[in-house]
Coordinates of C-alpha atoms in Angstrom, one line a residue:
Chain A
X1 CA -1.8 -13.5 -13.6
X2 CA -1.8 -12.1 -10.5
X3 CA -5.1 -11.3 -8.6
X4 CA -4.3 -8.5 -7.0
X5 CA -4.7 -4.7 -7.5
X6 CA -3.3 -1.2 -5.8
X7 CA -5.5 1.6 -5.2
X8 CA -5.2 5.2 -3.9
X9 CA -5.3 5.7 -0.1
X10 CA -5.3 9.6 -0.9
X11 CA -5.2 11.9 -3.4
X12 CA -3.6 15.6 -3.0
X13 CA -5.0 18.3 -5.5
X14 CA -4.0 22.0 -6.2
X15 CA -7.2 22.9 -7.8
X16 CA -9.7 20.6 -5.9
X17 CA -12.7 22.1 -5.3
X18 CA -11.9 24.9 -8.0
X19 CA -14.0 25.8 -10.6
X20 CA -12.7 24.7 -13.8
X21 CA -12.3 27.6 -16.1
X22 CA -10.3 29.0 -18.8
X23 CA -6.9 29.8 -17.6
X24 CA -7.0 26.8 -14.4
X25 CA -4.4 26.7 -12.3
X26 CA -1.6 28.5 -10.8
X27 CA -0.5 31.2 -13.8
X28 CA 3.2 30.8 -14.5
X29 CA 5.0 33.6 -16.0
X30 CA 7.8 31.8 -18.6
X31 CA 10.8 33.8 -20.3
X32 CA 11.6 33.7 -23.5
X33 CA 13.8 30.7 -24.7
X34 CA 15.4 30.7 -21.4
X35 CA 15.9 28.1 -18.4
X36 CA 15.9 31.2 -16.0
X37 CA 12.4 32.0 -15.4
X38 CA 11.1 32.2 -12.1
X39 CA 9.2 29.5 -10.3
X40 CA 5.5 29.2 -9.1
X41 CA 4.6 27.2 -6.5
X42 CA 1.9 24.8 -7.8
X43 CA 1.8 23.0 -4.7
X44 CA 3.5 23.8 -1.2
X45 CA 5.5 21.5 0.7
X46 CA 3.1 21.7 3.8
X47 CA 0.0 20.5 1.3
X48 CA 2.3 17.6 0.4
X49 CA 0.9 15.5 3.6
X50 CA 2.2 11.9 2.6
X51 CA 5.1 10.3 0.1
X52 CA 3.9 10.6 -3.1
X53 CA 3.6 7.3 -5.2
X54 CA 2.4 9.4 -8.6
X55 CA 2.0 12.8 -9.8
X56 CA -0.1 14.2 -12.5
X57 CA 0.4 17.2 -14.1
X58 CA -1.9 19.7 -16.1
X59 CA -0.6 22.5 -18.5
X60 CA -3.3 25.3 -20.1
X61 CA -3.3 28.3 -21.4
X62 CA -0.3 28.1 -23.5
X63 CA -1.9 28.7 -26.5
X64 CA -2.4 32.1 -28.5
X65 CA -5.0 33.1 -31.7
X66 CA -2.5 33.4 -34.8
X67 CA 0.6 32.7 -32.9
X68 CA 3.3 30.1 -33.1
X69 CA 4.2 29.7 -28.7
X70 CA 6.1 26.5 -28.1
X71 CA 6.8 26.1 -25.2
X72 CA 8.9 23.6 -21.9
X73 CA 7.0 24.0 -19.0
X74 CA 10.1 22.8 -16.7
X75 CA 8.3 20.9 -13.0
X76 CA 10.9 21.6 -9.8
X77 CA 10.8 20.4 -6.7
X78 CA 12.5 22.0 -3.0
X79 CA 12.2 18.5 -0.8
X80 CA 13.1 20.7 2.4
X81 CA 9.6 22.1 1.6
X82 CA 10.8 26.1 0.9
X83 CA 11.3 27.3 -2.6
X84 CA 15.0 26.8 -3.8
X85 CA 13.7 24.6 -6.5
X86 CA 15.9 22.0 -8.2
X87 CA 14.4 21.5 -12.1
X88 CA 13.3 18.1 -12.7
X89 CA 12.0 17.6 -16.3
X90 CA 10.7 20.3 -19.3
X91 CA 7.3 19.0 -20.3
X92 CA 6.8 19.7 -24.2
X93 CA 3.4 21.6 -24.2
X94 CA 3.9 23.7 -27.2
X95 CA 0.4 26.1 -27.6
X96 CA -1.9 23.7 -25.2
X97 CA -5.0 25.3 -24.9
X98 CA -7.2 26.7 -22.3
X99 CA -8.4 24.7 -19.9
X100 CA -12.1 24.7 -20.1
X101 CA -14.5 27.2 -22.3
X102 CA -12.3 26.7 -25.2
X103 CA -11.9 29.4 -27.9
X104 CA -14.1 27.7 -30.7
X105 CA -16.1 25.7 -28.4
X106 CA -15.8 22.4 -26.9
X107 CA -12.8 21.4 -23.8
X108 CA -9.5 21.8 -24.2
X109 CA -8.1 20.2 -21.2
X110 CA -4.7 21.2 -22.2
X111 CA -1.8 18.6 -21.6
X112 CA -1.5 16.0 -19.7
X113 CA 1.2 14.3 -18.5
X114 CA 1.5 11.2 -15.5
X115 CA 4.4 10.0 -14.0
X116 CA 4.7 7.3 -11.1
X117 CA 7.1 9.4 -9.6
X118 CA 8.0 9.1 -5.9
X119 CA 8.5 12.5 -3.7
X120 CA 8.5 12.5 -0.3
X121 CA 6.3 14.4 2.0
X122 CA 6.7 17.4 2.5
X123 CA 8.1 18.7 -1.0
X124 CA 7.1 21.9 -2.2
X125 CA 6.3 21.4 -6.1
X126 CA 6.9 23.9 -8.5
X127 CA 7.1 25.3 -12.2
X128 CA 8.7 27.8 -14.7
X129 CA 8.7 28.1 -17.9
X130 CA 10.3 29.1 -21.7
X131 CA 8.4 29.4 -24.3
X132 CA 9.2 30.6 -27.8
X133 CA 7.2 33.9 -28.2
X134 CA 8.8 37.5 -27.3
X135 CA 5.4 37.6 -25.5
X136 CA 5.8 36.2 -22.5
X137 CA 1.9 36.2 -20.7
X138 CA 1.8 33.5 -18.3
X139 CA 0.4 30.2 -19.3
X140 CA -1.8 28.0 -16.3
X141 CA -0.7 24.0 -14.8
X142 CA -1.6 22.1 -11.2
X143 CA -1.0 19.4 -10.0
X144 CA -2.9 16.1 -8.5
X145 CA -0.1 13.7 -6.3
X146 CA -1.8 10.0 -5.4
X147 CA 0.0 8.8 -2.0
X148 CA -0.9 5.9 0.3
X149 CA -1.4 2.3 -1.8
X150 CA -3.1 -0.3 -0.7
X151 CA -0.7 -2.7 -2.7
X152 CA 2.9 -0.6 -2.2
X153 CA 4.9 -4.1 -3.5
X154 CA 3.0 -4.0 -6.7
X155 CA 4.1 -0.2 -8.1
X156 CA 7.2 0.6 -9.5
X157 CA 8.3 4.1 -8.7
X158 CA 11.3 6.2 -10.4
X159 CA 13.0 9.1 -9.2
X160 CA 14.8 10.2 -12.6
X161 CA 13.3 11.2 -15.7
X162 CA 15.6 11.1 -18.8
X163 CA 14.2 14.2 -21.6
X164 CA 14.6 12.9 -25.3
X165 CA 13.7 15.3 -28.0
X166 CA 13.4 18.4 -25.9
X167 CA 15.4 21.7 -27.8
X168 CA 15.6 24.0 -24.4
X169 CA 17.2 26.5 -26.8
X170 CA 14.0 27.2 -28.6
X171 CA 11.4 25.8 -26.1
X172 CA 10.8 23.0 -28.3
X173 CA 10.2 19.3 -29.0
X174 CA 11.7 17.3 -32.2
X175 CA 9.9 17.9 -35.5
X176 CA 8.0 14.8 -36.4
X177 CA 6.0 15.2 -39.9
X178 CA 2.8 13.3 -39.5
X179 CA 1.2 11.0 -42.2
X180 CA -1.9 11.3 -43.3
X181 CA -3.5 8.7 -45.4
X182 CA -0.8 6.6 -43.8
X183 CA 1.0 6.2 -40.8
X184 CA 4.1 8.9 -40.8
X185 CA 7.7 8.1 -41.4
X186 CA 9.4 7.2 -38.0
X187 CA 11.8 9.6 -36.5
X188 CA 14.5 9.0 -34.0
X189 CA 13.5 11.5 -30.9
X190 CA 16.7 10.1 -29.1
X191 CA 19.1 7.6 -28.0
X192 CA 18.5 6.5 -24.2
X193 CA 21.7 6.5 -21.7
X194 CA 19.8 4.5 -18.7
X195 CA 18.0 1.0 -18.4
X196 CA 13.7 2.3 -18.3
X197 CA 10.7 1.3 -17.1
X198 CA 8.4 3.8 -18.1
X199 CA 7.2 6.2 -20.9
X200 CA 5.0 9.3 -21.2
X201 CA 5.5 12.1 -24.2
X202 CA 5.1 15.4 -25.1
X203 CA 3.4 17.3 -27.7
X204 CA 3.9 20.4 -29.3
X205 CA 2.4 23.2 -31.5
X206 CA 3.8 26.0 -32.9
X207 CA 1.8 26.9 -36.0
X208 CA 0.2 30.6 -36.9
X209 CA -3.0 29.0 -38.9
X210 CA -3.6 25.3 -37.4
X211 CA -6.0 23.3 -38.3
X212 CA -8.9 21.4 -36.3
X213 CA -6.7 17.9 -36.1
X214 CA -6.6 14.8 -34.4
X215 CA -3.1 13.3 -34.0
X216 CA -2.5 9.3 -33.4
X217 CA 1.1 9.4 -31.9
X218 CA 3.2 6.3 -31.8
X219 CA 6.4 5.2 -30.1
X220 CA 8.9 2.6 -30.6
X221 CA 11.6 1.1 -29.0
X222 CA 14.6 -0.4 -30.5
X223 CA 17.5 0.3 -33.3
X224 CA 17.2 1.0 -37.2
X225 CA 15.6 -2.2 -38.1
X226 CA 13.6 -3.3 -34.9
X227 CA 10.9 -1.2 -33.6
X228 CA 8.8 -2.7 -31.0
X229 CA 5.8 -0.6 -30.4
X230 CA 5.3 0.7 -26.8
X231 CA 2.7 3.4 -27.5
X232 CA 0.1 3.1 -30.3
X233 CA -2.5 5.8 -31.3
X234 CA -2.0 7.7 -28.2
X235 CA -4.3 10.9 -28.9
X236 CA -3.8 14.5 -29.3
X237 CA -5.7 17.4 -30.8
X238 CA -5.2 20.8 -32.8
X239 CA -7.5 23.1 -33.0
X240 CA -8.0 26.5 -35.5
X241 CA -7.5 28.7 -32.9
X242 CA -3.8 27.5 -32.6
X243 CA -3.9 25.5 -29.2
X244 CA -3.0 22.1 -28.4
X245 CA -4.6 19.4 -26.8
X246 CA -3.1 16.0 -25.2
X247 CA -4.3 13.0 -23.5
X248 CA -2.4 11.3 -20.2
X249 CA -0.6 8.5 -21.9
X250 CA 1.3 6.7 -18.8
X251 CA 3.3 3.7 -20.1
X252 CA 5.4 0.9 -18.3
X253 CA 7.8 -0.6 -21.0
X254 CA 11.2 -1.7 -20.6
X255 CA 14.1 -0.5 -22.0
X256 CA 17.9 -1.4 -22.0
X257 CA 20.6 1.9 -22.2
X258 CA 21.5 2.3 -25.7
X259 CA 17.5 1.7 -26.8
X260 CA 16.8 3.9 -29.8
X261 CA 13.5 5.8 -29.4
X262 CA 11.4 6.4 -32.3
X263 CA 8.5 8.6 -33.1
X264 CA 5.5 8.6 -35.8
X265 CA 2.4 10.7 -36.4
X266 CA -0.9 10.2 -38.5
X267 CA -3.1 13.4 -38.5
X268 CA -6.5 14.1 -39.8
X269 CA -8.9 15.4 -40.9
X270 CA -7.2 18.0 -42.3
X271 CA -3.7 18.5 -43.3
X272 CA -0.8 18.3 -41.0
X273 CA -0.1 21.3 -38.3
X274 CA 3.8 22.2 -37.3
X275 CA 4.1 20.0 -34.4
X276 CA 6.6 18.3 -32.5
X277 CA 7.4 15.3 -29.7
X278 CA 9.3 14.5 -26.7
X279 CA 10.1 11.6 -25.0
X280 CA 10.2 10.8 -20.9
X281 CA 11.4 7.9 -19.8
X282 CA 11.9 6.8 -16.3
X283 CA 14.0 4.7 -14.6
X284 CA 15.3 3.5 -11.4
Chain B
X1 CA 12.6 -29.6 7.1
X2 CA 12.3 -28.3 3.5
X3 CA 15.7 -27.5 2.0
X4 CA 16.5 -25.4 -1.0
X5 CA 17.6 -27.0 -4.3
X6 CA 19.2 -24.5 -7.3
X7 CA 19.0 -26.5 -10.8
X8 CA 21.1 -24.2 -13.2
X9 CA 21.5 -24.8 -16.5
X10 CA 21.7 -23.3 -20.2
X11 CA 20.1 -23.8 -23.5
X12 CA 19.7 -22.0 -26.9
X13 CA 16.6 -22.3 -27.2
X14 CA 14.3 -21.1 -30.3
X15 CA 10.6 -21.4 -31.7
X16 CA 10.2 -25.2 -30.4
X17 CA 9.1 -24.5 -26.5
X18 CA 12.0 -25.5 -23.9
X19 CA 11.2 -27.0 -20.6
X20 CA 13.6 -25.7 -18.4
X21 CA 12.3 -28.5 -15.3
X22 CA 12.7 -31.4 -17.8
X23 CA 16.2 -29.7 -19.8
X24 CA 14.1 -30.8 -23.0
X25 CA 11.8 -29.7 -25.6
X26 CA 9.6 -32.6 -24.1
X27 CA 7.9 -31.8 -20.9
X28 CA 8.5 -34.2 -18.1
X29 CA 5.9 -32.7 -15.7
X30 CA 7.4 -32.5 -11.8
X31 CA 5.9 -33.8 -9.0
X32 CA 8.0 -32.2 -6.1
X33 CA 6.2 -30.4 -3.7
X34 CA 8.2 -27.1 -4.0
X35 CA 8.1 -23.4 -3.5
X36 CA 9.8 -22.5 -7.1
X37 CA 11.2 -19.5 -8.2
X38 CA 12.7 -18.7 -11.7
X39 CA 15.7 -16.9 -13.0
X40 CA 16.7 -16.3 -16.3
X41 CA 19.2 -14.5 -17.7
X42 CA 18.0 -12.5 -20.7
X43 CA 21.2 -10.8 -21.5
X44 CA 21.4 -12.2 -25.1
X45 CA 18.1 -11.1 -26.5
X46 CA 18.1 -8.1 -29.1
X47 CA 16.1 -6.0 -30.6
X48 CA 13.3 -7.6 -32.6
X49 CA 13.1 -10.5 -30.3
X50 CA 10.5 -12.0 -28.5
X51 CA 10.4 -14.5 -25.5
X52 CA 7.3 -16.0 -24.0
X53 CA 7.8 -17.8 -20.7
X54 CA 5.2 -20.0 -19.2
X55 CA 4.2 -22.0 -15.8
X56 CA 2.3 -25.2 -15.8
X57 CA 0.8 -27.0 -12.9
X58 CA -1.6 -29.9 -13.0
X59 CA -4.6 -27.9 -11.4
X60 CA -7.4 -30.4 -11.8
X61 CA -4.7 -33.3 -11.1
X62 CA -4.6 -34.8 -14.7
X63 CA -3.9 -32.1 -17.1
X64 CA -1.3 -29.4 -17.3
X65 CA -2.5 -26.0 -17.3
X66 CA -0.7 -22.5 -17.7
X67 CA -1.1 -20.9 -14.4
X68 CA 1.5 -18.0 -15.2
X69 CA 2.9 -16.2 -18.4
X70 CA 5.2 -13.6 -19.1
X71 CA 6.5 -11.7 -22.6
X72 CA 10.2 -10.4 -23.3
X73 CA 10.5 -7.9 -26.2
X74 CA 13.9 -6.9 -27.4
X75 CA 17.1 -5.8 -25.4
X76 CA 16.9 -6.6 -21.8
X77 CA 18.3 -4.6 -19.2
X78 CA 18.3 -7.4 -16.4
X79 CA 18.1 -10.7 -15.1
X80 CA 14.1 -11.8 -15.3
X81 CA 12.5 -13.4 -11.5
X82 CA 9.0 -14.9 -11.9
X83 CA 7.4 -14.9 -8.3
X84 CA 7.1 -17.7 -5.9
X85 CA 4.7 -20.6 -6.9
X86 CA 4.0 -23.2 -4.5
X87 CA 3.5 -26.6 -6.9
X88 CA 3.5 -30.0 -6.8
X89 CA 0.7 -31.5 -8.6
X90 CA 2.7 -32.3 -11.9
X91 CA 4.4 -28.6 -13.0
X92 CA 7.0 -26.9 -15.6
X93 CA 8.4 -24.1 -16.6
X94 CA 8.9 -23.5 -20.2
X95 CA 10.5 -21.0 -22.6
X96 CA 9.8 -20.3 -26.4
X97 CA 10.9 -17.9 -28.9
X98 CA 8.1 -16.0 -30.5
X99 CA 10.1 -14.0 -32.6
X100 CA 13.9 -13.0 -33.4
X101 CA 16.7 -14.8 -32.9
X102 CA 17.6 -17.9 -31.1
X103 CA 19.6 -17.0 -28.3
X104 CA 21.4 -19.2 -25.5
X105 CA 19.3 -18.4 -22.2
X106 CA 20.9 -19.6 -19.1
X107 CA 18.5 -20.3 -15.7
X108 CA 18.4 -21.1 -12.1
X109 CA 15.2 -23.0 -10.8
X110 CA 15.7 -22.0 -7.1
X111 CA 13.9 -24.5 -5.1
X112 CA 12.4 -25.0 -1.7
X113 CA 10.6 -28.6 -0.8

């Protein structure tokens, strides 16, 4: 029991002072099931005024009406501040939804990812994209970077981000069938290679009639018979317009190499959508 | 001038708390002024277990009161550092199994008084 606190000196936004609306964002043109695609600049490296302590990360528009679009939105960075991006991580945002005004009413929000990621000034930030349509019409992300603590000694920042569950070859996540009276059956997303300190995931929807759903995700840590809950009833919507919402769900847990990573879903109202999860986990 | 004392030591320890100052499931409560720092080495835990570790000092003079806890849960990756106390009123440092198995912990008490 500590008394003591950080807080944000600065905060850096692509879209501050931008009116939300329905596509928000810079618009990022994906291939199909392919790594290749060309990168947008989200943020550029001279906007990038101080080290960056945590980055946030917004994803809309991926969504279609009747269509199944997976999708890996893949963040890149150029630390020399041009545009010779070097991937970082594929974000699972399988049909997230507009951003605001959102087909059926309501605010999509899209998803939502944080990650106490450290980037230096001066880093151009970037984004491609695969998704698993032959249509490839650009989906929408930004970004918001929180720089100068007050408390630096009390924030653990990574600089690697180990990707469980992620299928690049079809833009997808792992299949995870969700309960729905009861919790779901857990599923093994992946097998860890490096010590963690940190968790976020990623949700996916690929469905051609989806339902209006709420999904309670939960994650475990540890083998076959030992599952220590890290994340419980972390939220994320369908809707019957086929797009995908998903909170923020920032997590510091430990974890040891070797750590088995275990998903479950319980959805409702209605009956269950074809979604899917992956797993980030960060370490030193 | 203050020196700095290192009491290392091991013990299995399991659902009974462990005082790692007194190297006994009964707490001998320390009066040293000290600046106390703890190390443990968690290598042994596994999945399914659960360590709670706990500091004491005698804040109102008379009674023992936790001033610091911490929770292990499953595999551990590295060695466990509390941060620096300064005590001397009548403190402990204790370790108990929640949950899991018992498992031999070794630790260094690194002190400076």
């Amino acid at each position: 029991m500590l008394h003591a606190t950080n807080g944000w000196g600065k905060i850096i936004s692509s879209v501050d002072g931008t009116r939300p609306t329905t596509a928000f964002g810079a618009s990022v043109v994906p291939l199909t099931n392919s790594t290749l695609g060309l990168y947008t600049t989200l943020l550029a490296g001279a906007s990038v005024t101080d080290d960056v302590y945590g980055i946030e990360i917004n994803i809309n528009n991926v969504g279609q009406t009747t269509v199944a679009r997976d999708c890996l939105a893949t963040l890149a960075f150029d630390p020399a501040g041009g545009t010779t991006f070097t991937d970082f991580v594929d974000l699972l945002c399988g049909s997230a939804s507009q951003y605001a005004g959102l087909t059926g009413g309501g605010s999509g929000g899209g998803a939502r990812f944080w990650f106490p990621l450290w980037i230096k000034a001066g880093t151009t930030i970037g984004m491609r994209g695969s998704v698993s349509t032959v249509d490839v019409t650009a989906f929408n992300a930004f970004v918001k970077l929180y720089c100068k603590p007050s408390r630096p000694e009390l924030i653990w920042c990574g600089q690697k981000i180990e990707q469980l569950g992620v299928v690049v070859a079809s833009s997808t996540g792992t299949s995870v069938t969700a309960g729905t009276t009861s919790e779901g059956t857990w599923t093994s997303i992946g097998t860890t290679t490096r010590n963690h300190r940190f968790y976020e995931f990623g949700f996916g929807l690929a469905d051609t009639a989806s339902s209006s759903n709420g999904y309670h995700v939960d994650i475990s840590i540890g083998d076959a018979s030992n599952k220590h809950p890290i994340i419980l009833d972390a939220y994320a919507g369908t809707t019957t317009a086929e797009m995908a919402t998903k909170t923020m769900c920032p997590t510091w847990a430990e974890s040891k190499s070797g750590d088995i990573v275990y998903a479950r879903t319980q959805v409702g109202p209605s009956s269950t959508d074809s979604t899917t999860i992956a797993i980030y986990a960060m370490g030193d | 001038m203050a020196s700095i004392t290192l009491t290392q030591n091991s013990a299995t320890i399991g659902t009974t708390e462990f005082f790692l100052a007194s190297n006994s499931t009964t707490a001998t409560y320390q009066t040293a002024d000290v600046i106390l720092q703890v190390y443990l080495d968690l290598g042994a835990m596994a999945a399914g277990d659960e360590y709670l570790i706990k500091i004491y000092e005698k804040v109102d003079g008379t009674n023992p009161e936790v001033i610091y806890t911490a929770t292990k849960v499953g595999a551990q990756a590295e060695m466990w550092v509390s941060p620096a106390f300064i005590l001397g009123v009548g403190w402990e440092v204790s370790v108990d199994k929640i949950a899991g198995t018992d498992r031999s912990i070794p630790w260094t008490l690194a002190k400076i008084g």
